[in-house]
Coordinates of C-alpha atoms in Angstrom, one line a residue:
X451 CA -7.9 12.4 34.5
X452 CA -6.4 14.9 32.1
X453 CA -3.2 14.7 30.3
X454 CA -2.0 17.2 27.4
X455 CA 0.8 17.3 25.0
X456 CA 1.5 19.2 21.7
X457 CA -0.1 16.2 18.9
X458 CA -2.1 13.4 19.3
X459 CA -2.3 11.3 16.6
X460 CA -5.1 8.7 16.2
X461 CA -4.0 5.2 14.7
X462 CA -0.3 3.9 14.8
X463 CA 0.2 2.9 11.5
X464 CA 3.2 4.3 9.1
X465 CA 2.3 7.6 8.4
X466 CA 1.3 8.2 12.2
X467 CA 4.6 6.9 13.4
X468 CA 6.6 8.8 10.8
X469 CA 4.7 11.4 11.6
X470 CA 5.6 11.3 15.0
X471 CA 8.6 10.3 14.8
X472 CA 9.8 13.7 13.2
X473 CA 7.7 15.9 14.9
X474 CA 9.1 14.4 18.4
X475 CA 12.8 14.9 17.1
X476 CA 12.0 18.5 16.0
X477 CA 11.0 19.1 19.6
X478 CA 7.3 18.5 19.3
X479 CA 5.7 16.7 22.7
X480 CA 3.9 14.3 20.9
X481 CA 1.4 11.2 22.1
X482 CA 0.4 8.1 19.4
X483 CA -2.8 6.1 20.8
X484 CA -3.7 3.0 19.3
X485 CA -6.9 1.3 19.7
X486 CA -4.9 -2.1 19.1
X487 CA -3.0 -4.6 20.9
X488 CA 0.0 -3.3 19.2
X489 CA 1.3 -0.6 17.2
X490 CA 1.8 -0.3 13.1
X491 CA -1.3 -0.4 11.3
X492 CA -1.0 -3.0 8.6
X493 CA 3.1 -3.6 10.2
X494 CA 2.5 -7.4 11.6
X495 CA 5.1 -9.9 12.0
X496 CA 3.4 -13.0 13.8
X497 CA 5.8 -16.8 14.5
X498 CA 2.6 -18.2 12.5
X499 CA 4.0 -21.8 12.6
X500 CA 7.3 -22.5 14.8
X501 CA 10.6 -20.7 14.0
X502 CA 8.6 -18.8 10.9
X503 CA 8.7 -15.0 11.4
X504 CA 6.3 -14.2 8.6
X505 CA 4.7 -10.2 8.0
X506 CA 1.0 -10.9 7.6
X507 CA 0.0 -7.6 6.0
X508 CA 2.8 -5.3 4.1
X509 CA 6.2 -6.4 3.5
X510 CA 7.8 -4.2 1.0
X511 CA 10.6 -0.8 1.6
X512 CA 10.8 0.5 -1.9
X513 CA 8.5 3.4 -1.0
X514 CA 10.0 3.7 2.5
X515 CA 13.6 3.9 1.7
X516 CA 13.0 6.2 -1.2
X517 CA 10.8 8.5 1.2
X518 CA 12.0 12.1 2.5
X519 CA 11.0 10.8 5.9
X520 CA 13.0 7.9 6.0
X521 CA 15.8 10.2 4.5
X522 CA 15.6 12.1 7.8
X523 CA 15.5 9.5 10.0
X524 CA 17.6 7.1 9.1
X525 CA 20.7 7.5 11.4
X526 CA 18.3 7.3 14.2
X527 CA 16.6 4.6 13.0
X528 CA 19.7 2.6 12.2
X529 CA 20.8 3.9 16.0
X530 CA 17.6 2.0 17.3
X531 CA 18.5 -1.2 15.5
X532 CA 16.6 -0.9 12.0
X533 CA 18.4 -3.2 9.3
X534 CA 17.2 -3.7 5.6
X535 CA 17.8 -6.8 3.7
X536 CA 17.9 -6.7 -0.3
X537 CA 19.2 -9.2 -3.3
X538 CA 20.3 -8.7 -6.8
X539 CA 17.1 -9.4 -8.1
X540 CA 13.5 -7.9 -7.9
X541 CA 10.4 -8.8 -10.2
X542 CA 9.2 -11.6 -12.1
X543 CA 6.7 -12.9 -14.4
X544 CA 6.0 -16.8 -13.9
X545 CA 2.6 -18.6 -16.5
X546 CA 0.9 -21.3 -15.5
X547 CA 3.0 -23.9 -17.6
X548 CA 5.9 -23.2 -15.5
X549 CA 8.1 -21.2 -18.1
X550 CA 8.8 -17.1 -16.7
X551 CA 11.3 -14.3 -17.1
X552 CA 13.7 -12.9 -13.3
X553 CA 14.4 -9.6 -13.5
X554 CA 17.6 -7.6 -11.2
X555 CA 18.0 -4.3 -10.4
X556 CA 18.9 -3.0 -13.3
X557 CA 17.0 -1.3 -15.7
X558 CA 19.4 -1.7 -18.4
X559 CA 19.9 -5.5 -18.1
X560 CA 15.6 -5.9 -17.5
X561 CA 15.3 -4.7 -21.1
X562 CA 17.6 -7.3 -22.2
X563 CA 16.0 -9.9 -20.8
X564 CA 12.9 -8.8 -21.8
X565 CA 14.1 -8.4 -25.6
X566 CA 15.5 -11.9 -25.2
X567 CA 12.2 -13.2 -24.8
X568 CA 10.1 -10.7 -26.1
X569 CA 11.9 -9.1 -29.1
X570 CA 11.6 -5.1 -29.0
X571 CA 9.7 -5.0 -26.2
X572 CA 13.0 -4.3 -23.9
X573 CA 13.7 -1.4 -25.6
X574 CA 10.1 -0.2 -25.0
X575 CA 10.4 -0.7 -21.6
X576 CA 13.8 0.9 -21.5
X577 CA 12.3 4.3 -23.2
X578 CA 9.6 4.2 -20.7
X579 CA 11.5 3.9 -18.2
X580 CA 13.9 6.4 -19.4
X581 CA 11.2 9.1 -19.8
X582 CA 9.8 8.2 -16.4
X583 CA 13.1 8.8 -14.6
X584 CA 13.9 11.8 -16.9
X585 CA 11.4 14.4 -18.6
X586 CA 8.6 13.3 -16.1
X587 CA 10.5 13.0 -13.2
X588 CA 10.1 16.6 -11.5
X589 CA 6.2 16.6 -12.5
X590 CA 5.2 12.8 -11.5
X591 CA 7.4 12.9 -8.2
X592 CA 6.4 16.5 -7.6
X593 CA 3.0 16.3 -7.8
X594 CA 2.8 12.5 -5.7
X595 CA 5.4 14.2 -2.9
X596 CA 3.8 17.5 -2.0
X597 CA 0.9 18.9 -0.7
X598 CA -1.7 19.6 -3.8
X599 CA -2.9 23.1 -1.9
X600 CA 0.3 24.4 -1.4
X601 CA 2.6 27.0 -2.7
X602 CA 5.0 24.4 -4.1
X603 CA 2.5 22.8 -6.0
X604 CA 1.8 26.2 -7.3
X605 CA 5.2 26.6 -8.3
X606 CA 6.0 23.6 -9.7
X607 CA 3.0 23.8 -12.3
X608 CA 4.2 26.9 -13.2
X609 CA 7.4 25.5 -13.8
X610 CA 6.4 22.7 -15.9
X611 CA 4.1 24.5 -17.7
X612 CA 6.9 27.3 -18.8
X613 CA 9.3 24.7 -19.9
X614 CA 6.6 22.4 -21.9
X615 CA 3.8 24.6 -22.7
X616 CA -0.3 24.1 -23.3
X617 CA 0.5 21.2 -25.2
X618 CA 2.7 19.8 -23.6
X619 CA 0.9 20.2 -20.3
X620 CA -2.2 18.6 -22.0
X621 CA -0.2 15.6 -23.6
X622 CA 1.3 14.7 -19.6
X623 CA -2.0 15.0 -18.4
X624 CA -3.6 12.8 -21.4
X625 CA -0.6 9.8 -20.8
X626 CA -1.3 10.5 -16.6
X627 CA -4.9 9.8 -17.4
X628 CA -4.9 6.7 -19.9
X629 CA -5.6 2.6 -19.2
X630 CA -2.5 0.4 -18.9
X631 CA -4.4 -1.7 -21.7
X632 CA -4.7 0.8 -24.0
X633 CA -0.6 1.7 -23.6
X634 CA 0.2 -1.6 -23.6
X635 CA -1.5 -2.7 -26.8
X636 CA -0.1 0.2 -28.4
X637 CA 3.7 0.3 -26.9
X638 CA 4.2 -3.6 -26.6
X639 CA 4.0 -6.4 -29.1
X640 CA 4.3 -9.3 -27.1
X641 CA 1.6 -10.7 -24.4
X642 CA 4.1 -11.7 -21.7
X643 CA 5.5 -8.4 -21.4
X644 CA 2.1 -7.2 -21.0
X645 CA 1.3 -9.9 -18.6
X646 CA 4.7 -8.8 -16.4
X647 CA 3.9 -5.4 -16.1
X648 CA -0.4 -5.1 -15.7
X649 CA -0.4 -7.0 -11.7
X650 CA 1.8 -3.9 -10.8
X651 CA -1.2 -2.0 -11.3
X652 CA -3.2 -4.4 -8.8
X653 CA -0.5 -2.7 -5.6
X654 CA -2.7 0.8 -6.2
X655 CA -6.3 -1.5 -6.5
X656 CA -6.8 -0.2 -9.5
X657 CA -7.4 -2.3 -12.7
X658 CA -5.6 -2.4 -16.1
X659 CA -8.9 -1.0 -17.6
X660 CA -9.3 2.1 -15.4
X661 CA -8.5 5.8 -15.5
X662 CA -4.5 6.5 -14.6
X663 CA -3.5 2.5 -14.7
X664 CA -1.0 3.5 -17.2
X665 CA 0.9 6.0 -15.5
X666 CA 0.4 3.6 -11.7
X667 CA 1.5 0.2 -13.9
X668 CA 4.6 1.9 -15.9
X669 CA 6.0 3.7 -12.5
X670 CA 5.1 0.9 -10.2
X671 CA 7.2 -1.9 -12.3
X672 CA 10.1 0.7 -13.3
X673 CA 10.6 2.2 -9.9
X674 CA 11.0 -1.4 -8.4
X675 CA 13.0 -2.9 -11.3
X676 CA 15.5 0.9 -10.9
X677 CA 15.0 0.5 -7.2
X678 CA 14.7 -2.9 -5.8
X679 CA 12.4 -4.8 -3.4
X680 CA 14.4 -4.3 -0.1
X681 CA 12.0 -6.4 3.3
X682 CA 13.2 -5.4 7.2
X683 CA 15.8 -8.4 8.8
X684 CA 13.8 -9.8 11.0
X685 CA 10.4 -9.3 10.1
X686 CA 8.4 -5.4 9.4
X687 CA 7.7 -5.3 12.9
X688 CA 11.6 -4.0 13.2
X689 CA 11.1 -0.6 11.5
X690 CA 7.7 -0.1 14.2
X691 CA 10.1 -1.3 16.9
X692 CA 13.3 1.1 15.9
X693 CA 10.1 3.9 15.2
X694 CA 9.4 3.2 18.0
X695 CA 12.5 4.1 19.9
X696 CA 13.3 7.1 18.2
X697 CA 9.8 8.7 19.1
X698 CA 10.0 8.0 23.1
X699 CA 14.0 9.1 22.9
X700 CA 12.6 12.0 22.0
X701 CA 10.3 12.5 24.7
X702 CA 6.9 11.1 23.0
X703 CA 4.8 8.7 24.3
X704 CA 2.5 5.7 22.5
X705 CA -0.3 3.8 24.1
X706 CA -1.6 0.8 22.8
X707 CA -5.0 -0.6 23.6
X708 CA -6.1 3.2 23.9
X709 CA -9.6 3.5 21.2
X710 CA -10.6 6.8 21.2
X711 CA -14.3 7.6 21.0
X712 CA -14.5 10.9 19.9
X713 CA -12.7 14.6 19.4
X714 CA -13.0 17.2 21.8
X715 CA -13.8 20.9 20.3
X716 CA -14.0 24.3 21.4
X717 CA -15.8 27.1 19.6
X718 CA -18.6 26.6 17.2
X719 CA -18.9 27.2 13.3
X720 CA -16.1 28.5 12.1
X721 CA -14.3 29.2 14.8
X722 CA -14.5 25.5 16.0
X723 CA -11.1 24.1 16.7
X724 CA -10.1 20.3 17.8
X725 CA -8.4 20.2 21.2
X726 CA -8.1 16.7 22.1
X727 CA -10.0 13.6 22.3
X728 CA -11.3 10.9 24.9
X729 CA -10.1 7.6 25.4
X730 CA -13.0 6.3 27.4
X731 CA -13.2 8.7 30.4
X732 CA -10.0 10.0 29.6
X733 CA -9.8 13.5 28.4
X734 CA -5.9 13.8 26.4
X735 CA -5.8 17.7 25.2
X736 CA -3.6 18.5 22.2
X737 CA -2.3 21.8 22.1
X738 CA -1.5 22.4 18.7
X739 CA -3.0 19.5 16.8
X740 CA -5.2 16.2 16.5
X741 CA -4.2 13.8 13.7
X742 CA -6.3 11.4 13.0
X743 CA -4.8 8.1 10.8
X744 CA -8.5 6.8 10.1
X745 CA -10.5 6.9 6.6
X746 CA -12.9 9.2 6.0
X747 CA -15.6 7.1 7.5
X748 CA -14.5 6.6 10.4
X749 CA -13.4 10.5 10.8
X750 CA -16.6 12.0 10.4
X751 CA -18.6 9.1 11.7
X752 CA -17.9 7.5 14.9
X753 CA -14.8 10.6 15.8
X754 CA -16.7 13.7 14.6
X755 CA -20.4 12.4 14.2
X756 CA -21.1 16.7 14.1
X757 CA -19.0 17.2 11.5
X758 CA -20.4 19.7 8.7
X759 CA -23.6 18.1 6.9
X760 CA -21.8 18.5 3.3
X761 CA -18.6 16.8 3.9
X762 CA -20.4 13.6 6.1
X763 CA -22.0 13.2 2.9
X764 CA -18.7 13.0 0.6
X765 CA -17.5 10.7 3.8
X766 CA -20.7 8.5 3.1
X767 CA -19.9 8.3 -0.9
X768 CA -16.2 8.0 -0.3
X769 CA -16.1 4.6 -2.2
X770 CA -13.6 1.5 -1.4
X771 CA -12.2 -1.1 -3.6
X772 CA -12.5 -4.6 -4.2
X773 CA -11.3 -7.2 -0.9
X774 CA -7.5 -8.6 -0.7
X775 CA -6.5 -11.5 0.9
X776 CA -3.5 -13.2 2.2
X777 CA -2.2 -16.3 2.5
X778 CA 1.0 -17.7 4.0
X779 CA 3.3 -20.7 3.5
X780 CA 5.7 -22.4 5.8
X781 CA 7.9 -24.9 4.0
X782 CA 10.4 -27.3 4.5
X783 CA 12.9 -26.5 1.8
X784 CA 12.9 -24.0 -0.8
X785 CA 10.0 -24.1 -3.6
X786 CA 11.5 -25.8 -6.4
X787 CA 10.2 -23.8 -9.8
X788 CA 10.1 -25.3 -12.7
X789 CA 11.9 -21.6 -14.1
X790 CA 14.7 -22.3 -11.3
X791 CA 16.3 -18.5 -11.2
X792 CA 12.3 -17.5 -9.7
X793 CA 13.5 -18.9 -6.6
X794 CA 15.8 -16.0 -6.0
X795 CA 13.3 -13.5 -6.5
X796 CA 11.4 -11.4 -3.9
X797 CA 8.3 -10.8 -5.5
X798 CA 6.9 -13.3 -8.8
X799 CA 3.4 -12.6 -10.7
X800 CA 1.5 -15.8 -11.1
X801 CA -0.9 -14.8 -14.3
X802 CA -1.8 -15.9 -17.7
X803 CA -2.2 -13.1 -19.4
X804 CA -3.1 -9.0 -19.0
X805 CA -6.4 -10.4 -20.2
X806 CA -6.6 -12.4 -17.7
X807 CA -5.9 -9.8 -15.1
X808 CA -8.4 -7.8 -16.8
X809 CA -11.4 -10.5 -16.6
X810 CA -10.2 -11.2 -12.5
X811 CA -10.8 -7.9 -11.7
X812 CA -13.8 -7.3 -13.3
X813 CA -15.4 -11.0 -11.9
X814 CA -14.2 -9.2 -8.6
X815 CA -16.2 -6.3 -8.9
X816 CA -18.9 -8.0 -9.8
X817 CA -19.4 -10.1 -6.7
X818 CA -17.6 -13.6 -8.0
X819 CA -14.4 -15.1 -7.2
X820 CA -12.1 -15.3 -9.7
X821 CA -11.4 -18.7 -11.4
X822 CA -7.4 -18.1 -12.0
X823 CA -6.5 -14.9 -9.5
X824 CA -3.3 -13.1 -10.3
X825 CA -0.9 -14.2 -7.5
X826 CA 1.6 -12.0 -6.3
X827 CA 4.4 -14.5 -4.8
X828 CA 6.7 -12.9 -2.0
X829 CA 9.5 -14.8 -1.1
X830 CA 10.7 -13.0 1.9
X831 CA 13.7 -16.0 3.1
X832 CA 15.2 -15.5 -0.7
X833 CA 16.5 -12.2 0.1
X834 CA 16.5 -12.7 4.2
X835 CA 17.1 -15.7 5.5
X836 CA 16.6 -15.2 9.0
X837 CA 12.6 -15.2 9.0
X838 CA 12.6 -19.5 8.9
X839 CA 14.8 -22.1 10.2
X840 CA 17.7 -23.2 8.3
X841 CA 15.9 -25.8 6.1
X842 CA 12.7 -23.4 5.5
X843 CA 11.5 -20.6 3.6
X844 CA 8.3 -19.0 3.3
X845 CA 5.9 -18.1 1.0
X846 CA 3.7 -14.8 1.1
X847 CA 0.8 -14.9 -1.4
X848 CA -1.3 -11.7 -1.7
X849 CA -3.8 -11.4 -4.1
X850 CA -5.9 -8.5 -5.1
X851 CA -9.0 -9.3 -6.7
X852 CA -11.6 -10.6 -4.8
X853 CA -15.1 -9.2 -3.8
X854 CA -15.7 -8.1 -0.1
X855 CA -19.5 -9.8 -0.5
X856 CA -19.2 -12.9 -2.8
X857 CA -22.1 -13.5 -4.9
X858 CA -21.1 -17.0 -6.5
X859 CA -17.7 -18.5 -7.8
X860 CA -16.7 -17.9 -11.5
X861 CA -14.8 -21.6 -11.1
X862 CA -18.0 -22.9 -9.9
X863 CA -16.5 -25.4 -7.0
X864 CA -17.3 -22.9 -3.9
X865 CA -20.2 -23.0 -2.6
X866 CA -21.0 -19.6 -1.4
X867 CA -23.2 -18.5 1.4
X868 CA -26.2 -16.7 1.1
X869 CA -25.6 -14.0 2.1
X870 CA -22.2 -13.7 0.8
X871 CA -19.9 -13.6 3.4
X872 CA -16.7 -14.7 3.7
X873 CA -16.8 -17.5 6.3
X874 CA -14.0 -20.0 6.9
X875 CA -14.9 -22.8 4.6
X876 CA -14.8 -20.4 1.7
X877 CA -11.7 -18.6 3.0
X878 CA -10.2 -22.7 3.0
X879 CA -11.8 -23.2 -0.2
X880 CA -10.1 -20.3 -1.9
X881 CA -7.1 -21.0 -0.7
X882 CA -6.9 -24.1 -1.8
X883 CA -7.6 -22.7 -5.7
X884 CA -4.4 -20.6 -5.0
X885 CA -2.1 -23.8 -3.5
X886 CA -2.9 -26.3 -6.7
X887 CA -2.7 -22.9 -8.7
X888 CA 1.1 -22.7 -7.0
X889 CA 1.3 -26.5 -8.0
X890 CA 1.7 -25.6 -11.6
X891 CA 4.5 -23.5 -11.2
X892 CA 6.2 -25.6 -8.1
X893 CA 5.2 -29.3 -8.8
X894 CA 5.8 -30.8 -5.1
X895 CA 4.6 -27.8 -3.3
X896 CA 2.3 -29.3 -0.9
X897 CA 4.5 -32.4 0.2
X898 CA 6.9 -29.1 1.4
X899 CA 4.2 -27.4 3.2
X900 CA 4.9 -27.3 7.0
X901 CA 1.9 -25.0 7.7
X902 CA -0.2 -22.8 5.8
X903 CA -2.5 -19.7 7.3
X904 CA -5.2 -17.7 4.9
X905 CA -6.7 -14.4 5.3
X906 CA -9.9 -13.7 3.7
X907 CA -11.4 -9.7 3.2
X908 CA -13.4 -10.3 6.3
X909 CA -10.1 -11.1 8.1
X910 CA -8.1 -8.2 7.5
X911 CA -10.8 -6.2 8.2
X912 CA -11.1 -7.6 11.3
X913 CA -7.1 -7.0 12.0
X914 CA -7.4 -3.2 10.7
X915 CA -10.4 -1.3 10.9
X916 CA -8.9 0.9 8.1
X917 CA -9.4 -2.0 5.1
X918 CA -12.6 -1.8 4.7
X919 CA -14.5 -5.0 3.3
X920 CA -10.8 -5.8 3.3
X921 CA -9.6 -3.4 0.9
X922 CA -5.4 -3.1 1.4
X923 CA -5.7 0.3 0.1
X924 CA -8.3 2.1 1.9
X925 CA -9.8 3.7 -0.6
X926 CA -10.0 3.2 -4.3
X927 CA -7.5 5.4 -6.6
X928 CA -9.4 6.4 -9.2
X929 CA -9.5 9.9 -10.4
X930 CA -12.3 11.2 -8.8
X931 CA -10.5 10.0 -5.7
X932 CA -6.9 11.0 -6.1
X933 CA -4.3 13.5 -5.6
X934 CA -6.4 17.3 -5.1
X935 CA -9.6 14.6 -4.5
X936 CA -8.7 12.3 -2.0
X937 CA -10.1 11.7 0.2
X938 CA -12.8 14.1 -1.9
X939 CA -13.0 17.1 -3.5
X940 CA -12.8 20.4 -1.3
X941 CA -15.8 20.1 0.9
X942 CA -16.8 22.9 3.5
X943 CA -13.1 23.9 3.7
X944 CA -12.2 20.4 4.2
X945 CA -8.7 20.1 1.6
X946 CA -6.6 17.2 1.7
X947 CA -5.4 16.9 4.9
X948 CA -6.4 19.4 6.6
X949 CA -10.4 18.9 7.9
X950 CA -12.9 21.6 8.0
X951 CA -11.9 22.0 11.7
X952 CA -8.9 24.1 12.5
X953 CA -6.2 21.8 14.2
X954 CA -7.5 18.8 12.9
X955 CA -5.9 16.7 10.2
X956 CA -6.1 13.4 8.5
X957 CA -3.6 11.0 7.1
X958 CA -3.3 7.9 6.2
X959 CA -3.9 5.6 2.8
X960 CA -7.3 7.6 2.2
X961 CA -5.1 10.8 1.8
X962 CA -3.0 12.0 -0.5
X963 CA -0.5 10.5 -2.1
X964 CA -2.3 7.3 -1.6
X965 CA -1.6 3.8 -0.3
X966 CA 1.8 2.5 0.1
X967 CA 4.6 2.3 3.1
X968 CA 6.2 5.3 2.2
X969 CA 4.4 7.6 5.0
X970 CA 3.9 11.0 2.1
X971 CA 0.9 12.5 4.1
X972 CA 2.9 11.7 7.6
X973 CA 5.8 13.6 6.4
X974 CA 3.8 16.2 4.7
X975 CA 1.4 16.7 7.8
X976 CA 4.4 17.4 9.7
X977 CA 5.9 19.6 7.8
X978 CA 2.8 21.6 8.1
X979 CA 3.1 21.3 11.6
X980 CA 6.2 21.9 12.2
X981 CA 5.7 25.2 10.4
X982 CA 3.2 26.5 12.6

């Protein structure tokens, strides 16, 4: 059995569907297979406990909405039923003896608040955020929004380094390059506006102690504080849904339970080209192009195991970060903090200190579990209601800063397997740190819990092949794997996104610009694409 089209894309998640999605309604015939029971990657909404519509993986838009993608689909995607939900507020900061700091969407009234608790600090962040949104803006959202081996790119360096010169060229690149704890402990004088801003570095899986946290930790918390923290009604699985739609009203087709074994190829050596790939028996030929939303593992392992020798060996070193987890809870009421305004905010950091964040990372990395994890606390029903029954609301903890093979337990409670995997009792165990961790902060928590669901490393591997030893991000951001370098440096005439094989591409978290919903190497494959 043969069937051919113009794309096939490998892997459903949000680049792949954006992806799709644009190249379908520009004409494109276009086929998405998924090797899953259902389409969207890390996209899951799951009833977990009765009437409780929670999103097990990613939940955020910011990225999304703000996304040239989005920007081009949106009146089809709000034809096919997709609806975003968003409050007044955003971010917040909550310590362990209950006292915290809510933030809204406003930059201008976030620095007053911040001022009123942490004197001059406010009008630090306010000149960050200022130069962030201002003299930066073309260079920072230039070079994370276009293709690093383009013309653009060319131009736009040239640009900037007309209008700021050597030095100035070298200063940007110096800031870019800096730790979040370095900036902080210059810039800020007081420890809770440190401690507000350093788990916003924890959404790349970077640490406040590494290469470019600065420049991830100052955009991060500015662009959601300017921006807001906007969830789908419903539940995520609406924008895969209204995705979805707009693809096959195109004419494109998506196929789930589909796992593709390998890539086809014609030619040899140079003028090797992909043209298609089997699903089983199946042979689906692709015209124009194979795009395959996989890391770099998986590409030129079990997909291309004849891949060039010299880029299977940057595959092999591509490194990934430390192991998320999540875990959700269904309550009867609404969490009563002891700051009450928290309640009304979407997303709350649980942490002592930046220290703190600091010393949880690095126990990560080194094999333990962290004593006191930073908790980032989603509270999806304060800004949509809908997800949980009229007396319910839900919690959705994440945390980023656990090992994916544990070697002991920094509290010393856990008793950890010998050989260090993540089985259910310690999953339990762990989860249980975080719920009397939650007490402090919402005394009467557990009398409210209705049900509560964890997700070790080992889990959400198992739901995504893509995290890795259950890293969200797919890759670790550091320098030597960012921007012109991820997923490595040019390799055998492998760049980016485009492989070393003509008509074969790769997208996805382990590509540039990174992790995140806001599908930059879907929109920027199809550009390419739709060029040719």
């Amino acid at each position: 059995m043969k069937q051919e089209f113009d794309i096939v894309f490998v892997g459903s998640g949000i680049n792949a569907l954006v992806g799709a999605a644009l190249l379908a309604t520009r004409g494109k015939r276009v086929l998405v297979l998924e090797r899953n029971d259902r389409l969207g990657g890390c996209i899951r909404t799951e009833e977990l406990f009765p009437g409780y519509r929670i999103d097990v993986l990613s939940q955020w838009y910011p990225l999304f909405m703000g996304s040239p993608g989005y920007a081009e689909l949106k009146d089809k995607l709000e034809a096919a039923g997709l609806r975003f939900a968003q409050g007044e507020y955003t971010t917040g900061l909550v310590l362990p003896d209950g006292s915290g700091l809510a933030l809204k969407q406003d930059l201008a009234d976030a620095a007053r608040r911040i001022d009123a608790l942490c004197p001059g600090d406010g009008q630090k962040v306010a000149a960050m955020a200022a130069r962030m949104f201002g003299e930066d803006a073309s260079l920072t959202f230039g070079l994370m929004g276009q293709s690093p081996y383009g013309w653009d790119m060319a131009k736009l360096l040239a640009r900037e380094g007309f209008k700021r010169g050597v030095d100035g060229m070298v200063a940007y690149a110096s800031a870019s390059l800096e730790s979040f704890r370095r900036w902080a402990e210059r810039e800020l004088a007081h420890d809770a506006t440190r401690a507000m801003i350093a788990p916003w570095i924890l959404h790349s899986g970077l640490g406040p102690d590494e290469a470019c946290s600065a420049l991830i930790g100052k955009l991060t918390f500015a662009a959601v504080v300017a921006g807001g923290m906007p969830v789908v009604q419903g539940g995520s699985e609406g924008v895969v849904r209204a995705l979805t739609k707009v693809i096959e009203g195109a004419g494109g087709s998506l196929r789930v339970n589909a796992d593709v074994t390998e890539i086809v190829f014609s030619g040899q050596g140079a003028k090797a080209r992909a043209t298609g790939v089997r699903v089983g028996d199946e042979l689906v030929q692709a015209r124009q192009a194979v795009v395959c939303n996989v890391t770099p593992t998986q590409l030129y392992g079990r997909l291309w195991p004849d891949a060039p020798a010299a880029v299977q060996e940057k595959a092999q070193g591509y490194r990934y970060g430390r192991g998320g987890m999540q875990i959700h809870f269904a309550l009867r009421g609404q969490p009563q903090w002891t700051t009450p305004e928290l309640a009304r905010v979407p997303l709350v950091h649980l942490t002592e200190s930046m220290e703190e964040v600091c010393l949880s990372v690095v126990t990560a990395c080194n094999g333990y579990l962290p004593a006191r994890p930073t908790l980032a606390i989603g509270q999806p029903t304060a800004v949509d209601p809908s997800r949980a029954p009229a007396d319910g609301s839900i919690l959705w903890v994440q945390m980023q800063e656990l090992p994916s093979r544990i070697r002991g337990d920094a509290g010393g409670t856990i008793d950890v397997p010998a050989d260090g995997a993540w089985t259910p009792a310690v999953r339990e165990a762990m989860a249980d740190r975080v719920q009397q961790r939650l007490e402090q902060v919402m005394p009467g928590l557990s009398a409210q819990v209705v049900g509560r669901k964890a997700f070790s490393p080992a889990d959400l591997q198992g739901l995504n092949c893509n995290l890795v030893g259950g890293d969200p991000y797919a890759g670790v951001c550091s320098p030597d794997q960012f921007f012109w370098m991820r997923p490595f440096a040019s390799t055998a005439g492998a760049r980016g996104h485009q492989t070393p094989c003509a008509n074969l591409y790769q997208i996805g978290a382990s590509t540039h610009p990174g992790p995140g919903l806001g599908a930059g190497s879907g929109y920027l494959v199809a550009q390419a694409l739709s060029r040719k």
